[in-house]
Amino acid sequence: MYELDNLSIAYENTPVLQDISLHIKAGEKVVVIGPSGVGKSTLLKKMYELRQQESTLIHQDYALVPQLSAFHNVYIGRLDEYPTALNLLNLLKPQRRYLEEIRPIFQSLGMEEKMSDSVSNLSGGQQQRVAVGRAVYRRCPIILGDEPVSAIDPHQAGTVLQLLKKSAPTVVLAMHDVQLALEHFPRIIGLRDSGVCFDLEASDVNGALLADLYQSEHG
Ligand code: ADP
Ligand code: MG
């Protein structure tokens, strides 16, 4: 699905990722961790570029349309699948068929009662769950998520991660909460110093490796 070999990415003249080699097979569930600024978002954006037709990216800043309702923001996930006339109709008055199709997603996110609320009236964690809902509704074979549970409390975050895992065969996330990542994902990639520091099964990731990974953040 992804065969990155000696990939380097720079902004202007500043190198971010250098000589990264990384293979991810269809059906894998992977989390990328590492200190802030190491290039996690850059890597996910690159992966999205490489597989735009088959993937959806949950942006770190959610990228919602604040004027629209939570329902509409999720509906947008399939905007390009439907005829324009239907999209306009649903914009003016959400049709029952689409409300019922999208309702279960809001139920899994614990937000059914917020469906018709304007996104600008929702809390950060609720907005983030709407962004997750839009990616789920898109029904792509690959979900890429840039810290998709960063604003959600740990208990709820577990539920959201389960939803993401069952919504696409291949899921690649960047995450800040390492414990949560280890609990829910089988493969963990640690980025440090513009490269891959480790690429291991979650059960093989230990405290010493993590201390080493995040060392540059503190020293
Ligand atoms: P992470 O997601 O791990 O925090 P990012 O991928 O966002 O890291 O950023 C990696 C590095 O690239 C950082 O030093 C950041 O400042 C820099 N960077 C990110 N986006 C841009 C950009 N559009 N232009 C210039 N530098 C950028
Ligand atoms: Mg980032």
PDB file of C-alpha atoms and ligand atoms in Angstrom:
ATOM      1  CA  MET A   1       0.000   0.000   0.000  1.00  0.00           C
ATOM      2  CA  TYR A   2       2.872   2.299   0.912  1.00  0.00           C
ATOM      3  CA  GLU A   3       6.388   1.498  -0.206  1.00  0.00           C
ATOM      4  CA  LEU A   4       8.477   4.441   0.869  1.00  0.00           C
ATOM      5  CA  ASP A   5      12.155   3.946   0.139  1.00  0.00           C
ATOM      6  CA  ASN A   6      14.724   6.556   1.110  1.00  0.00           C
ATOM      7  CA  LEU A   7      12.086   9.258   1.076  1.00  0.00           C
ATOM      8  CA  SER A   8      13.241  12.764   1.985  1.00  0.00           C
ATOM      9  CA  ILE A   9      10.997  15.798   2.398  1.00  0.00           C
ATOM     10  CA  ALA A  10      12.125  19.380   2.937  1.00  0.00           C
ATOM     11  CA  TYR A  11      10.311  22.707   3.290  1.00  0.00           C
ATOM     12  CA  GLU A  12      12.242  25.332   1.355  1.00  0.00           C
ATOM     13  CA  ASN A  13      15.760  24.406   2.416  1.00  0.00           C
ATOM     14  CA  THR A  14      14.905  22.878   5.747  1.00  0.00           C
ATOM     15  CA  PRO A  15      14.971  19.094   5.651  1.00  0.00           C
ATOM     16  CA  VAL A  16      12.211  17.477   7.712  1.00  0.00           C
ATOM     17  CA  LEU A  17      12.285  13.787   6.867  1.00  0.00           C
ATOM     18  CA  GLN A  18      15.504  12.266   5.593  1.00  0.00           C
ATOM     19  CA  ASP A  19      15.952   8.873   3.958  1.00  0.00           C
ATOM     20  CA  ILE A  20      12.838   7.358   5.438  1.00  0.00           C
ATOM     21  CA  SER A  21      12.094   3.782   4.416  1.00  0.00           C
ATOM     22  CA  LEU A  22       8.727   2.495   5.430  1.00  0.00           C
ATOM     23  CA  HIS A  23       6.470  -0.245   4.091  1.00  0.00           C
ATOM     24  CA  ILE A  24       2.832  -0.517   5.097  1.00  0.00           C
ATOM     25  CA  LYS A  25       0.705  -3.351   3.726  1.00  0.00           C
ATOM     26  CA  ALA A  26      -3.011  -3.204   2.951  1.00  0.00           C
ATOM     27  CA  GLY A  27      -4.954  -4.110   6.080  1.00  0.00           C
ATOM     28  CA  GLU A  28      -2.377  -2.825   8.577  1.00  0.00           C
ATOM     29  CA  LYS A  29      -3.226  -0.666  11.561  1.00  0.00           C
ATOM     30  CA  VAL A  30      -0.299   1.595  12.403  1.00  0.00           C
ATOM     31  CA  VAL A  31       0.425   4.518  14.713  1.00  0.00           C
ATOM     32  CA  VAL A  32       3.279   6.973  14.213  1.00  0.00           C
ATOM     33  CA  ILE A  33       4.599   8.584  17.399  1.00  0.00           C
ATOM     34  CA  GLY A  34       7.459  10.957  18.162  1.00  0.00           C
ATOM     35  CA  PRO A  35       8.271  14.399  19.552  1.00  0.00           C
ATOM     36  CA  SER A  36       6.392  17.375  18.221  1.00  0.00           C
ATOM     37  CA  GLY A  37       7.971  18.886  15.093  1.00  0.00           C
ATOM     38  CA  VAL A  38       9.580  15.596  14.044  1.00  0.00           C
ATOM     39  CA  GLY A  39       7.498  15.326  10.854  1.00  0.00           C
ATOM     40  CA  LYS A  40       4.458  13.168  11.681  1.00  0.00           C
ATOM     41  CA  SER A  41       2.022  15.513   9.917  1.00  0.00           C
ATOM     42  CA  THR A  42       4.413  15.852   6.983  1.00  0.00           C
ATOM     43  CA  LEU A  43       4.555  12.060   6.627  1.00  0.00           C
ATOM     44  CA  LEU A  44       0.762  11.658   6.749  1.00  0.00           C
ATOM     45  CA  LYS A  45       0.251  14.420   4.165  1.00  0.00           C
ATOM     46  CA  LYS A  46       2.739  12.655   1.903  1.00  0.00           C
ATOM     47  CA  MET A  47       0.841   9.380   2.329  1.00  0.00           C
ATOM     48  CA  TYR A  48      -2.385  11.169   1.455  1.00  0.00           C
ATOM     49  CA  GLU A  49      -0.785  12.621  -1.683  1.00  0.00           C
ATOM     50  CA  LEU A  50       0.382   9.185  -2.746  1.00  0.00           C
ATOM     51  CA  ARG A  51      -3.087   7.601  -2.443  1.00  0.00           C
ATOM     52  CA  GLN A  52      -5.578  10.445  -2.826  1.00  0.00           C
ATOM     53  CA  GLN A  53      -8.216   8.363  -4.586  1.00  0.00           C
ATOM     54  CA  GLU A  54      -8.295   5.674  -1.916  1.00  0.00           C
ATOM     55  CA  SER A  55      -7.658   7.614   1.251  1.00  0.00           C
ATOM     56  CA  THR A  56      -9.131  10.229   3.524  1.00  0.00           C
ATOM     57  CA  LEU A  57      -7.099  12.423   5.871  1.00  0.00           C
ATOM     58  CA  ILE A  58      -8.370  13.640   9.225  1.00  0.00           C
ATOM     59  CA  HIS A  59      -6.558  16.955   9.597  1.00  0.00           C
ATOM     60  CA  GLN A  60      -4.884  17.943  12.848  1.00  0.00           C
ATOM     61  CA  ASP A  61      -7.009  21.133  12.842  1.00  0.00           C
ATOM     62  CA  TYR A  62     -10.208  19.221  11.791  1.00  0.00           C
ATOM     63  CA  ALA A  63     -10.817  21.349   8.626  1.00  0.00           C
ATOM     64  CA  LEU A  64     -14.576  21.630   9.258  1.00  0.00           C
ATOM     65  CA  VAL A  65     -16.979  24.168   7.760  1.00  0.00           C
ATOM     66  CA  PRO A  66     -17.980  26.098  10.905  1.00  0.00           C
ATOM     67  CA  GLN A  67     -21.165  27.625   9.456  1.00  0.00           C
ATOM     68  CA  LEU A  68     -22.658  24.206   8.694  1.00  0.00           C
ATOM     69  CA  SER A  69     -24.238  21.663  11.013  1.00  0.00           C
ATOM     70  CA  ALA A  70     -22.459  18.584  12.319  1.00  0.00           C
ATOM     71  CA  PHE A  71     -24.652  16.498   9.977  1.00  0.00           C
ATOM     72  CA  HIS A  72     -23.593  18.540   6.952  1.00  0.00           C
ATOM     73  CA  ASN A  73     -19.921  18.325   7.852  1.00  0.00           C
ATOM     74  CA  VAL A  74     -20.155  14.533   7.904  1.00  0.00           C
ATOM     75  CA  TYR A  75     -22.257  14.480   4.721  1.00  0.00           C
ATOM     76  CA  ILE A  76     -19.456  16.420   3.001  1.00  0.00           C
ATOM     77  CA  GLY A  77     -17.416  13.217   3.250  1.00  0.00           C
ATOM     78  CA  ARG A  78     -19.359  11.867   0.273  1.00  0.00           C
ATOM     79  CA  LEU A  79     -20.222  15.135  -1.511  1.00  0.00           C
ATOM     80  CA  ASP A  80     -18.333  14.090  -4.617  1.00  0.00           C
ATOM     81  CA  GLU A  81     -20.258  10.787  -4.806  1.00  0.00           C
ATOM     82  CA  TYR A  82     -23.679  12.426  -5.167  1.00  0.00           C
ATOM     83  CA  PRO A  83     -25.253  14.582  -7.905  1.00  0.00           C
ATOM     84  CA  THR A  84     -25.164  18.338  -7.311  1.00  0.00           C
ATOM     85  CA  ALA A  85     -28.962  18.607  -7.153  1.00  0.00           C
ATOM     86  CA  LEU A  86     -29.069  16.077  -4.321  1.00  0.00           C
ATOM     87  CA  ASN A  87     -26.281  17.901  -2.486  1.00  0.00           C
ATOM     88  CA  LEU A  88     -28.191  21.190  -2.728  1.00  0.00           C
ATOM     89  CA  LEU A  89     -31.379  19.534  -1.530  1.00  0.00           C
ATOM     90  CA  ASN A  90     -29.576  18.002   1.448  1.00  0.00           C
ATOM     91  CA  LEU A  91     -27.971  21.338   2.215  1.00  0.00           C
ATOM     92  CA  LEU A  92     -31.358  23.085   2.376  1.00  0.00           C
ATOM     93  CA  LYS A  93     -33.184  20.266   4.123  1.00  0.00           C
ATOM     94  CA  PRO A  94     -31.396  17.065   5.089  1.00  0.00           C
ATOM     95  CA  GLN A  95     -33.326  14.160   3.568  1.00  0.00           C
ATOM     96  CA  ARG A  96     -34.454  11.325   5.813  1.00  0.00           C
ATOM     97  CA  ARG A  97     -32.464   8.701   3.948  1.00  0.00           C
ATOM     98  CA  TYR A  98     -29.191  10.550   4.579  1.00  0.00           C
ATOM     99  CA  LEU A  99     -30.071  11.474   8.143  1.00  0.00           C
ATOM    100  CA  GLU A 100     -30.681   7.787   8.877  1.00  0.00           C
ATOM    101  CA  GLU A 101     -27.496   6.780   7.078  1.00  0.00           C
ATOM    102  CA  ILE A 102     -25.383   9.208   9.082  1.00  0.00           C
ATOM    103  CA  ARG A 103     -27.153   8.843  12.443  1.00  0.00           C
ATOM    104  CA  PRO A 104     -25.357   5.582  13.408  1.00  0.00           C
ATOM    105  CA  ILE A 105     -22.000   7.315  12.971  1.00  0.00           C
ATOM    106  CA  PHE A 106     -23.054  10.027  15.425  1.00  0.00           C
ATOM    107  CA  GLN A 107     -24.375   7.329  17.753  1.00  0.00           C
ATOM    108  CA  SER A 108     -20.985   5.572  17.775  1.00  0.00           C
ATOM    109  CA  LEU A 109     -19.378   8.923  18.489  1.00  0.00           C
ATOM    110  CA  GLY A 110     -21.786   9.535  21.391  1.00  0.00           C
ATOM    111  CA  MET A 111     -23.130  12.697  19.718  1.00  0.00           C
ATOM    112  CA  GLU A 112     -26.508  11.820  18.248  1.00  0.00           C
ATOM    113  CA  GLU A 113     -28.181  14.807  19.896  1.00  0.00           C
ATOM    114  CA  LYS A 114     -25.644  17.202  18.310  1.00  0.00           C
ATOM    115  CA  MET A 115     -26.304  16.259  14.678  1.00  0.00           C
ATOM    116  CA  SER A 116     -28.191  19.406  13.760  1.00  0.00           C
ATOM    117  CA  ASP A 117     -26.050  21.793  15.824  1.00  0.00           C
ATOM    118  CA  SER A 118     -23.815  24.234  14.038  1.00  0.00           C
ATOM    119  CA  VAL A 119     -20.213  23.086  14.306  1.00  0.00           C
ATOM    120  CA  SER A 120     -19.148  26.498  15.628  1.00  0.00           C
ATOM    121  CA  ASN A 121     -21.265  25.830  18.735  1.00  0.00           C
ATOM    122  CA  LEU A 122     -19.538  22.537  19.542  1.00  0.00           C
ATOM    123  CA  SER A 123     -16.615  21.999  21.928  1.00  0.00           C
ATOM    124  CA  GLY A 124     -13.174  21.153  20.550  1.00  0.00           C
ATOM    125  CA  GLY A 125     -13.600  17.477  21.370  1.00  0.00           C
ATOM    126  CA  GLN A 126     -17.007  17.397  19.689  1.00  0.00           C
ATOM    127  CA  GLN A 127     -15.620  19.130  16.595  1.00  0.00           C
ATOM    128  CA  GLN A 128     -12.859  16.571  16.441  1.00  0.00           C
ATOM    129  CA  ARG A 129     -15.416  13.745  16.586  1.00  0.00           C
ATOM    130  CA  VAL A 130     -17.285  15.356  13.671  1.00  0.00           C
ATOM    131  CA  ALA A 131     -14.027  15.322  11.685  1.00  0.00           C
ATOM    132  CA  VAL A 132     -13.690  11.619  12.508  1.00  0.00           C
ATOM    133  CA  GLY A 133     -17.307  11.052  11.455  1.00  0.00           C
ATOM    134  CA  ARG A 134     -16.703  12.681   8.085  1.00  0.00           C
ATOM    135  CA  ALA A 135     -13.729  10.378   7.432  1.00  0.00           C
ATOM    136  CA  VAL A 136     -15.770   7.326   8.463  1.00  0.00           C
ATOM    137  CA  TYR A 137     -18.679   8.314   6.187  1.00  0.00           C
ATOM    138  CA  ARG A 138     -16.294   8.717   3.260  1.00  0.00           C
ATOM    139  CA  ARG A 139     -15.778   4.917   3.264  1.00  0.00           C
ATOM    140  CA  CYS A 140     -12.270   4.865   1.827  1.00  0.00           C
ATOM    141  CA  PRO A 141     -10.027   1.823   2.081  1.00  0.00           C
ATOM    142  CA  ILE A 142      -7.391   3.944   3.838  1.00  0.00           C
ATOM    143  CA  ILE A 143      -7.963   6.275   6.796  1.00  0.00           C
ATOM    144  CA  LEU A 144      -5.098   8.601   7.679  1.00  0.00           C
ATOM    145  CA  GLY A 145      -5.548  10.480  10.931  1.00  0.00           C
ATOM    146  CA  ASP A 146      -3.369  13.308  12.213  1.00  0.00           C
ATOM    147  CA  GLU A 147      -3.765  13.149  15.998  1.00  0.00           C
ATOM    148  CA  PRO A 148      -7.480  12.390  15.569  1.00  0.00           C
ATOM    149  CA  VAL A 149      -8.240  11.967  19.290  1.00  0.00           C
ATOM    150  CA  SER A 150      -5.997  14.698  20.735  1.00  0.00           C
ATOM    151  CA  ALA A 151      -8.941  16.752  22.081  1.00  0.00           C
ATOM    152  CA  ILE A 152     -11.058  13.800  23.239  1.00  0.00           C
ATOM    153  CA  ASP A 153     -10.946  12.437  26.808  1.00  0.00           C
ATOM    154  CA  PRO A 154      -9.142   9.071  27.153  1.00  0.00           C
ATOM    155  CA  HIS A 155     -12.259   6.948  27.716  1.00  0.00           C
ATOM    156  CA  GLN A 156     -14.082   8.389  24.717  1.00  0.00           C
ATOM    157  CA  ALA A 157     -10.848   8.313  22.693  1.00  0.00           C
ATOM    158  CA  GLY A 158     -10.734   4.512  22.982  1.00  0.00           C
ATOM    159  CA  THR A 159     -14.218   4.265  21.474  1.00  0.00           C
ATOM    160  CA  VAL A 160     -13.251   6.618  18.644  1.00  0.00           C
ATOM    161  CA  LEU A 161     -10.096   4.608  17.891  1.00  0.00           C
ATOM    162  CA  GLN A 162     -12.181   1.392  17.741  1.00  0.00           C
ATOM    163  CA  LEU A 163     -14.558   3.093  15.303  1.00  0.00           C
ATOM    164  CA  LEU A 164     -11.660   4.208  13.094  1.00  0.00           C
ATOM    165  CA  LYS A 165     -10.151   0.716  13.114  1.00  0.00           C
ATOM    166  CA  LYS A 166     -13.343  -0.928  11.941  1.00  0.00           C
ATOM    167  CA  SER A 167     -14.127   1.763   9.356  1.00  0.00           C
ATOM    168  CA  ALA A 168     -11.243   0.997   6.961  1.00  0.00           C
ATOM    169  CA  PRO A 169      -8.949  -1.951   6.350  1.00  0.00           C
ATOM    170  CA  THR A 170      -5.848   0.240   6.456  1.00  0.00           C
ATOM    171  CA  VAL A 171      -5.509   2.857   9.191  1.00  0.00           C
ATOM    172  CA  VAL A 172      -2.437   5.012   9.823  1.00  0.00           C
ATOM    173  CA  LEU A 173      -2.572   7.574  12.623  1.00  0.00           C
ATOM    174  CA  ALA A 174      -0.196  10.021  14.227  1.00  0.00           C
ATOM    175  CA  MET A 175      -0.774  10.101  17.972  1.00  0.00           C
ATOM    176  CA  HIS A 176       0.401  12.014  20.994  1.00  0.00           C
ATOM    177  CA  ASP A 177      -0.912   9.643  23.679  1.00  0.00           C
ATOM    178  CA  VAL A 178       1.509   6.713  23.536  1.00  0.00           C
ATOM    179  CA  GLN A 179      -0.346   4.531  26.070  1.00  0.00           C
ATOM    180  CA  LEU A 180      -3.544   4.832  24.075  1.00  0.00           C
ATOM    181  CA  ALA A 181      -1.673   3.958  20.869  1.00  0.00           C
ATOM    182  CA  LEU A 182      -0.058   0.870  22.444  1.00  0.00           C
ATOM    183  CA  GLU A 183      -3.413  -0.259  23.807  1.00  0.00           C
ATOM    184  CA  HIS A 184      -5.258  -0.095  20.493  1.00  0.00           C
ATOM    185  CA  PHE A 185      -2.744  -0.548  17.661  1.00  0.00           C
ATOM    186  CA  PRO A 186      -0.511  -3.511  16.814  1.00  0.00           C
ATOM    187  CA  ARG A 187       2.295  -1.637  15.030  1.00  0.00           C
ATOM    188  CA  ILE A 188       4.079   1.450  16.304  1.00  0.00           C
ATOM    189  CA  ILE A 189       6.562   3.569  14.382  1.00  0.00           C
ATOM    190  CA  GLY A 190       8.709   6.008  16.368  1.00  0.00           C
ATOM    191  CA  LEU A 191      10.065   9.019  14.480  1.00  0.00           C
ATOM    192  CA  ARG A 192      13.041  10.958  15.790  1.00  0.00           C
ATOM    193  CA  ASP A 193      15.766  13.148  14.311  1.00  0.00           C
ATOM    194  CA  SER A 194      14.091  13.152  10.873  1.00  0.00           C
ATOM    195  CA  GLY A 195      14.096   9.370  10.627  1.00  0.00           C
ATOM    196  CA  VAL A 196      12.582   6.128  11.848  1.00  0.00           C
ATOM    197  CA  CYS A 197      13.868   5.433  15.364  1.00  0.00           C
ATOM    198  CA  PHE A 198      11.948   2.159  15.728  1.00  0.00           C
ATOM    199  CA  ASP A 199       9.242   0.210  13.933  1.00  0.00           C
ATOM    200  CA  LEU A 200       7.879  -2.482  16.244  1.00  0.00           C
ATOM    201  CA  GLU A 201       4.928  -4.523  17.392  1.00  0.00           C
ATOM    202  CA  ALA A 202       3.214  -2.641  20.205  1.00  0.00           C
ATOM    203  CA  SER A 203       4.117  -5.422  22.659  1.00  0.00           C
ATOM    204  CA  ASP A 204       7.827  -4.834  21.970  1.00  0.00           C
ATOM    205  CA  VAL A 205       7.744  -1.109  22.717  1.00  0.00           C
ATOM    206  CA  ASN A 206       9.177  -0.510  26.187  1.00  0.00           C
ATOM    207  CA  GLY A 207       9.935   2.377  28.495  1.00  0.00           C
ATOM    208  CA  ALA A 208      13.604   2.616  27.511  1.00  0.00           C
ATOM    209  CA  LEU A 209      12.732   2.969  23.820  1.00  0.00           C
ATOM    210  CA  LEU A 210      10.156   5.622  24.610  1.00  0.00           C
ATOM    211  CA  ALA A 211      12.561   7.539  26.857  1.00  0.00           C
ATOM    212  CA  ASP A 212      15.068   7.509  24.032  1.00  0.00           C
ATOM    213  CA  LEU A 213      12.447   8.569  21.479  1.00  0.00           C
ATOM    214  CA  TYR A 214      11.315  11.596  23.455  1.00  0.00           C
ATOM    215  CA  GLN A 215      14.762  12.488  24.838  1.00  0.00           C
ATOM    216  CA  SER A 216      15.369  15.221  22.252  1.00  0.00           C
ATOM    217  CA  GLU A 217      12.207  16.943  23.464  1.00  0.00           C
ATOM    218  CA  HIS A 218      13.633  17.375  26.954  1.00  0.00           C
ATOM    219  CA  GLY A 219      17.312  17.883  26.226  1.00  0.00           C
TER     220      GLY A 219
HETATM  221  P1  ADP B   1       4.798  16.978  13.717  1.00  0.00           P
HETATM  222  O1  ADP B   1       3.483  16.691  13.069  1.00  0.00           O
HETATM  223  O2  ADP B   1       5.574  15.753  14.071  1.00  0.00           O
HETATM  224  O3  ADP B   1       4.679  17.891  14.892  1.00  0.00           O
HETATM  225  P2  ADP B   1       5.285  18.474  11.274  1.00  0.00           P
HETATM  226  O4  ADP B   1       5.275  17.495  10.171  1.00  0.00           O
HETATM  227  O5  ADP B   1       4.082  19.310  11.455  1.00  0.00           O
HETATM  228  O6  ADP B   1       5.701  17.731  12.637  1.00  0.00           O
HETATM  229  O7  ADP B   1       6.503  19.454  11.071  1.00  0.00           O
HETATM  230  C1  ADP B   1       7.849  19.014  10.900  1.00  0.00           C
HETATM  231  C2  ADP B   1       8.764  20.215  10.740  1.00  0.00           C
HETATM  232  O8  ADP B   1       8.485  20.889   9.521  1.00  0.00           O
HETATM  233  C3  ADP B   1       8.638  21.248  11.835  1.00  0.00           C
HETATM  234  O9  ADP B   1       9.904  21.748  12.133  1.00  0.00           O
HETATM  235  C4  ADP B   1       7.765  22.317  11.210  1.00  0.00           C
HETATM  236  O10 ADP B   1       8.052  23.557  11.749  1.00  0.00           O
HETATM  237  C5  ADP B   1       8.156  22.233   9.756  1.00  0.00           C
HETATM  238  N1  ADP B   1       7.040  22.569   8.840  1.00  0.00           N
HETATM  239  C6  ADP B   1       5.836  21.966   8.820  1.00  0.00           C
HETATM  240  N2  ADP B   1       5.043  22.477   7.863  1.00  0.00           N
HETATM  241  C7  ADP B   1       5.784  23.431   7.252  1.00  0.00           C
HETATM  242  C8  ADP B   1       5.552  24.342   6.164  1.00  0.00           C
HETATM  243  N3  ADP B   1       4.385  24.351   5.514  1.00  0.00           N
HETATM  244  N4  ADP B   1       6.558  25.176   5.819  1.00  0.00           N
HETATM  245  C9  ADP B   1       7.743  25.165   6.458  1.00  0.00           C
HETATM  246  N5  ADP B   1       8.035  24.337   7.487  1.00  0.00           N
HETATM  247  C10 ADP B   1       7.072  23.494   7.883  1.00  0.00           C
HETATM  248 MG    MG B   2       1.589  17.236  13.580  1.00  0.00          MG
END
